[in-house]
Coordinates of C-alpha atoms and ligand atoms in Angstrom, one line a residue:
M203 CA 7.2 38.5 54.5
K204 CA 6.9 41.0 57.3
I205 CA 3.8 42.9 58.4
Y206 CA 4.0 46.0 60.5
S207 CA 1.4 47.9 62.5
H208 CA 1.1 50.0 65.7
E209 CA -1.9 50.0 68.1
K210 CA -1.7 53.8 68.5
Q211 CA -2.9 54.2 64.9
K212 CA -6.4 53.4 66.2
L213 CA -6.6 56.6 68.3
H214 CA -7.3 59.0 65.5
H215 CA -11.1 59.2 65.3
P216 CA -12.5 61.9 62.9
K217 CA -15.9 63.3 63.9
S218 CA -16.5 65.5 60.8
Y219 CA -16.2 65.1 57.0
F220 CA -17.2 68.0 54.8
S221 CA -17.3 67.0 51.2
R222 CA -19.2 67.8 48.0
G223 CA -21.4 70.4 49.6
Q224 CA -22.4 68.7 52.8
M225 CA -21.4 67.2 56.1
R226 CA -21.0 63.5 55.9
E227 CA -20.5 60.5 58.2
P228 CA -16.7 60.0 58.5
Q229 CA -15.5 57.0 56.6
E230 CA -11.9 56.8 57.8
K231 CA -12.7 55.1 61.1
P232 CA -10.5 53.2 63.6
E233 CA -12.5 50.1 62.9
R234 CA -10.8 50.0 59.5
L235 CA -7.5 49.0 61.2
V236 CA -9.3 46.5 63.5
E237 CA -10.7 44.7 60.4
L238 CA -7.5 44.8 58.5
L239 CA -5.6 43.2 61.4
K240 CA -8.0 40.2 61.3
A241 CA -6.5 39.1 58.0
P242 CA -3.0 38.2 59.0
E243 CA -4.4 36.7 62.2
A244 CA -6.7 34.4 60.1
L245 CA -3.7 33.3 58.0
G246 CA -1.4 32.7 61.0
L247 CA 0.9 35.6 60.1
T248 CA 2.7 37.6 62.7
V249 CA 2.2 41.4 62.9
I250 CA 5.3 43.2 64.1
T251 CA 4.8 46.3 66.3
A252 CA 6.6 49.2 64.7
K253 CA 9.5 50.8 66.6
D254 CA 10.2 54.5 66.7
I255 CA 12.6 55.6 63.9
G256 CA 12.3 59.3 64.9
I257 CA 11.1 62.5 63.3
E258 CA 14.0 63.2 61.0
P259 CA 12.8 61.2 58.0
I260 CA 9.5 63.0 58.3
L261 CA 11.1 66.4 58.2
A262 CA 13.2 65.4 55.1
V263 CA 9.9 65.6 53.2
H264 CA 7.5 67.9 55.1
D265 CA 7.9 71.5 56.2
L266 CA 8.8 72.0 59.9
D267 CA 6.1 74.5 60.5
Y268 CA 3.5 72.2 59.0
V269 CA 4.6 69.2 61.1
D270 CA 4.5 71.6 64.2
F271 CA 0.9 72.4 63.2
L272 CA -0.1 68.7 63.0
K273 CA 1.5 68.2 66.4
H274 CA 0.2 71.2 68.4
S275 CA -2.9 72.6 66.5
Y276 CA -5.5 70.7 68.6
D277 CA -4.4 72.4 71.9
Q278 CA -4.1 75.8 70.3
W279 CA -7.6 75.4 68.6
M280 CA -9.3 74.4 71.9
A281 CA -7.6 77.4 73.6
V282 CA -9.3 80.0 71.3
D283 CA -12.6 80.0 73.2
E284 CA -15.4 77.8 74.4
E285 CA -17.2 78.0 71.1
M286 CA -14.6 75.9 69.2
G287 CA -15.6 72.6 67.8
E288 CA -14.0 69.4 69.1
E289 CA -11.5 69.1 66.3
V290 CA -9.4 71.3 64.1
Q291 CA -11.5 71.7 60.9
T292 CA -11.1 74.8 58.8
T293 CA -13.9 76.5 56.8
I294 CA -11.4 79.0 55.4
Y295 CA -9.0 77.8 52.7
M296 CA -6.0 80.0 52.1
A297 CA -2.8 78.2 51.4
N298 CA -1.1 81.4 50.0
N299 CA -1.1 85.0 51.0
N300 CA -1.5 83.8 54.6
D301 CA 1.0 84.5 57.3
G302 CA -0.5 81.9 59.6
L303 CA -0.8 84.2 62.6
G304 CA -3.2 82.5 64.9
I305 CA -4.4 78.9 64.8
L306 CA -7.4 79.7 62.5
A307 CA -5.1 81.2 59.9
K308 CA -2.7 78.1 60.3
A309 CA -5.7 75.8 59.8
A310 CA -6.7 77.8 56.7
K311 CA -3.1 77.4 55.4
Y312 CA -2.5 73.7 56.2
Q313 CA -5.8 72.0 55.8
A314 CA -6.5 71.6 52.0
D315 CA -10.1 70.4 52.3
G316 CA -12.8 69.2 54.8
S317 CA -11.7 65.6 55.1
A318 CA -8.6 65.9 57.3
P319 CA -9.8 67.1 60.8
I320 CA -7.3 67.0 63.7
G321 CA -8.6 65.7 67.0
K322 CA -7.0 65.2 70.5
H323 CA -5.2 62.0 69.5
S324 CA -4.7 62.5 65.8
W325 CA -1.0 63.4 65.9
T326 CA -0.2 60.3 67.8
S327 CA -1.8 58.1 65.1
I328 CA -0.3 60.2 62.3
Y329 CA 3.2 59.8 63.8
W330 CA 2.9 56.1 64.3
S331 CA 1.5 55.6 60.8
A332 CA 4.6 57.2 59.4
Q333 CA 6.8 55.1 61.8
T334 CA 5.0 51.9 60.7
A335 CA 6.0 52.7 57.1
L336 CA 9.5 53.7 58.1
N337 CA 10.1 50.4 59.8
A338 CA 9.9 48.6 56.5
A339 CA 12.3 51.1 54.9
D340 CA 14.7 50.9 57.8
S341 CA 14.7 47.1 57.5
L342 CA 15.8 47.4 53.9
L343 CA 18.5 49.9 54.8
N344 CA 20.0 47.9 57.6
D345 CA 19.5 44.2 56.8
E346 CA 21.0 42.5 53.8
D347 CA 18.6 39.5 54.2
D348 CA 15.7 41.7 53.3
Q349 CA 16.8 42.5 49.8
N350 CA 14.1 40.3 48.1
N351 CA 11.6 40.5 50.9
I352 CA 8.1 41.7 50.8
Q353 CA 7.1 44.0 53.6
I354 CA 3.5 45.2 54.3
C355 CA 2.7 48.2 56.5
L356 CA -0.8 48.8 57.9
T357 CA -0.7 52.6 57.9
R358 CA -3.6 54.6 59.3
P359 CA -4.2 57.4 58.6
A360 CA -3.1 57.1 55.0
G361 CA -0.7 59.4 53.3
H362 CA -0.8 59.7 49.5
H363 CA -2.9 62.9 49.4
A364 CA -0.7 64.8 51.9
R365 CA 1.4 67.6 50.5
K366 CA 4.7 68.9 51.9
N367 CA 2.7 71.4 53.8
A368 CA -1.0 70.5 53.7
A369 CA -3.4 67.8 54.9
G370 CA -6.3 66.5 52.9
G371 CA -8.2 63.5 51.6
F372 CA -7.9 61.7 55.1
C373 CA -4.1 62.1 54.8
Y374 CA -1.6 64.1 56.9
L375 CA 1.9 62.8 56.4
N376 CA 2.9 61.4 53.0
N377 CA 4.2 58.0 54.1
A378 CA 5.1 56.8 50.6
A379 CA 7.1 59.9 50.0
I380 CA 8.8 59.8 53.4
I381 CA 10.0 56.2 52.9
A382 CA 11.0 56.8 49.3
Q383 CA 13.2 59.7 50.4
H384 CA 14.5 57.6 53.4
L385 CA 15.4 54.7 51.0
R386 CA 17.5 57.0 48.8
Q387 CA 20.3 56.9 51.4
K388 CA 21.1 53.5 50.0
F389 CA 19.1 52.9 46.8
K390 CA 19.4 55.0 43.6
K391 CA 16.0 54.4 42.1
I392 CA 12.7 54.1 43.9
A393 CA 9.4 53.4 42.1
I394 CA 6.1 54.2 43.7
I395 CA 3.1 52.4 42.1
D396 CA -0.2 53.6 43.4
T397 CA -3.4 51.6 42.8
D398 CA -5.7 53.3 45.3
M399 CA -9.0 54.5 43.8
H400 CA -7.8 58.1 44.1
H401 CA -4.8 59.8 42.5
G402 CA -2.0 60.4 45.0
Q403 CA -1.4 64.0 44.1
G404 CA 0.7 64.6 47.2
I405 CA 3.3 62.1 46.0
Q406 CA 3.2 63.5 42.5
E407 CA 3.8 67.0 43.7
I408 CA 6.7 66.1 46.0
F409 CA 8.7 64.2 43.3
Y410 CA 7.4 66.1 40.2
D411 CA 10.8 67.5 39.2
R412 CA 12.9 64.4 40.1
K413 CA 13.9 61.4 38.1
D414 CA 15.2 59.3 41.0
V415 CA 11.7 58.5 42.2
L416 CA 9.2 57.3 39.6
Y417 CA 5.5 57.8 40.5
T418 CA 2.9 55.8 38.5
S419 CA -0.7 55.7 39.4
V420 CA -3.9 54.0 38.3
H421 CA -6.9 55.8 39.7
G422 CA -10.4 57.1 38.9
S423 CA -10.4 60.0 36.5
P424 CA -10.1 63.2 38.6
I425 CA -12.8 65.0 36.7
D426 CA -15.3 65.7 39.4
F427 CA -13.7 63.1 41.6
Y428 CA -11.1 63.5 44.4
P429 CA -8.4 65.0 44.3
V430 CA -10.0 66.8 41.3
V431 CA -7.0 69.2 40.6
A432 CA -4.5 66.5 39.6
G433 CA -4.2 63.0 38.1
H434 CA -4.5 63.6 34.4
E435 CA -2.5 61.8 31.8
H436 CA -0.8 65.0 30.6
E437 CA 0.9 65.5 34.0
R438 CA 4.3 63.9 33.3
G439 CA 6.7 65.7 35.5
T440 CA 8.9 68.8 34.9
G441 CA 12.6 69.5 34.3
E442 CA 14.7 66.4 34.7
G443 CA 11.6 64.7 36.2
Y444 CA 9.8 64.9 32.9
G445 CA 8.6 61.4 32.0
Y446 CA 9.0 60.1 35.6
N447 CA 5.4 60.8 36.5
V448 CA 3.0 58.5 34.7
N449 CA -0.8 58.7 35.3
F450 CA -3.4 56.2 34.2
P451 CA -6.8 57.8 34.9
M452 CA -9.6 55.3 34.5
P453 CA -13.0 56.3 33.2
H454 CA -15.6 56.0 36.0
G455 CA -17.4 52.7 35.9
T456 CA -14.3 50.7 34.6
D457 CA -14.7 47.0 35.2
E458 CA -12.1 44.6 36.6
V459 CA -10.7 43.7 33.2
G460 CA -10.3 47.4 32.5
F461 CA -8.6 48.0 35.9
F462 CA -6.0 45.4 35.1
H463 CA -5.5 46.8 31.6
Y464 CA -4.3 50.0 33.3
V465 CA -2.4 48.2 36.1
D466 CA -0.4 46.2 33.4
Q467 CA 0.5 49.4 31.7
S468 CA 1.6 50.9 35.0
I469 CA 3.7 47.8 35.7
E470 CA 5.3 48.1 32.2
T471 CA 6.3 51.7 33.0
L472 CA 7.8 50.5 36.3
K473 CA 9.8 47.7 34.5
L474 CA 11.3 50.3 32.1
F475 CA 12.4 52.3 35.1
N476 CA 14.0 49.2 36.6
P477 CA 13.9 50.4 40.3
D478 CA 15.9 49.1 43.2
V479 CA 12.9 49.1 45.4
I480 CA 9.1 49.2 44.8
V481 CA 6.7 51.0 47.1
H482 CA 3.1 50.0 46.4
V483 CA 0.3 52.3 47.7
L484 CA -2.6 49.8 48.0
G485 CA -6.1 51.0 48.3
F486 CA -9.0 48.7 48.9
D487 CA -11.3 51.5 47.8
V488 CA -11.2 50.1 44.2
Y489 CA -13.4 47.3 45.6
K490 CA -16.7 47.1 43.8
D491 CA -18.9 47.9 46.9
D492 CA -16.6 50.5 48.4
P493 CA -18.4 53.9 49.0
Q494 CA -15.5 55.6 47.2
A495 CA -15.3 53.1 44.2
K496 CA -15.6 54.3 40.6
C497 CA -14.5 50.9 39.3
H498 CA -15.4 47.2 40.1
V499 CA -12.5 45.2 41.5
S500 CA -13.6 41.9 43.1
T501 CA -12.1 40.3 46.3
E502 CA -10.3 37.8 44.0
G503 CA -8.8 40.7 42.1
F504 CA -6.6 41.7 45.0
Q505 CA -4.9 38.3 44.9
V506 CA -4.2 38.9 41.2
L507 CA -2.8 42.3 41.9
A508 CA -0.5 40.9 44.6
Q509 CA 0.8 38.2 42.2
K510 CA 1.6 40.8 39.6
L511 CA 3.7 42.8 42.1
K512 CA 5.4 39.7 43.5
E513 CA 6.4 38.6 40.0
L514 CA 8.6 41.7 39.6
N515 CA 11.1 40.1 42.0
K516 CA 12.2 43.3 43.6
P517 CA 12.2 44.4 47.3
L518 CA 8.6 45.4 47.8
I519 CA 7.0 47.6 50.5
V520 CA 3.2 47.7 50.5
L521 CA 1.5 50.6 52.2
V522 CA -2.2 49.8 52.9
E523 CA -4.0 53.1 52.5
G524 CA -7.6 53.6 51.3
G525 CA -10.6 51.2 51.7
Y526 CA -13.9 52.1 53.3
C527 CA -16.1 49.1 52.8
I528 CA -15.2 48.1 56.4
E529 CA -17.0 44.7 56.5
K530 CA -14.9 43.5 53.5
L531 CA -11.5 44.7 54.5
N532 CA -10.6 41.5 56.2
D533 CA -11.6 39.3 53.1
N534 CA -9.9 41.7 50.7
F535 CA -6.7 41.9 52.6
Q536 CA -6.6 38.1 53.1
S537 CA -7.0 37.8 49.3
F538 CA -4.1 40.2 48.7
L539 CA -1.9 38.4 51.2
S540 CA -2.6 35.0 49.7
G541 CA -1.4 36.4 46.3
L542 CA 2.0 37.1 47.9
Ligands
LIG628 ZN1 -8.5 56.3 48.1

């Protein structure tokens, strides 16, 4: 088993979070990664510092102009005048009919909601989060010994809500999509299984018309819950991708038995697809005391989840994404690791 991370992922430090009609205390804090890193240390596992794979695999999924926005928007925002807030945070949402002339128009185009601000060091963390995920994919592409290995990437900020050309839901670059696309150089069929509390609408959207990348997700019902506009059962893909997008929305308040009922169905879907590689989007926000939780998974539940994935006996890349009950991230991640 290999575990990857990069220290520069701690630099991104959101100051604002506008959600459900009010400004809130940001939940996606650098401390999350500090706590997660305690788990491998406690278990005596080495964490590999990710190396730079480059920008090309990112641009294979995301629009160049959007990536340019993520990289340069902070400087352009601060240069408007002295009244600007300390991070790029739009209050105007206009993805279409917007030529993006001026940084405020670009922010209106590329920020999908109030939960993905861009500060001075955000791009550095965003870039190294993608690189951390890419290290696992690159290892599978280059090293025969890794065929049956399990690789875990501590990725912050997370990725599954990021669209080809928009940030949102604490996400900027869609790491799962980037590595799935990168893996296609060598492998024919990639399955992404998402068990984060929230539906990964960015991944769904990117692969919606394709049958080479299966997306299956267990998540809280999106009715009045993020990402609100996607994640229903009837969203099954389009064209040759029809049937390769499989959603399992859980009623809010689902208990642990119920969670695993949906996870087992999601895994059955994955078995039918018979992928060459499995990418797991792991969210600790399904934990019972998480501020984002709409279900009740226990610490022990993460061990069970890990065992179910390990039993599939395929190359597995785990991307650690959501999870905002900071004081329990260490315990919950240790539980997951012990299941592997
Ligand atoms: Zn989440």
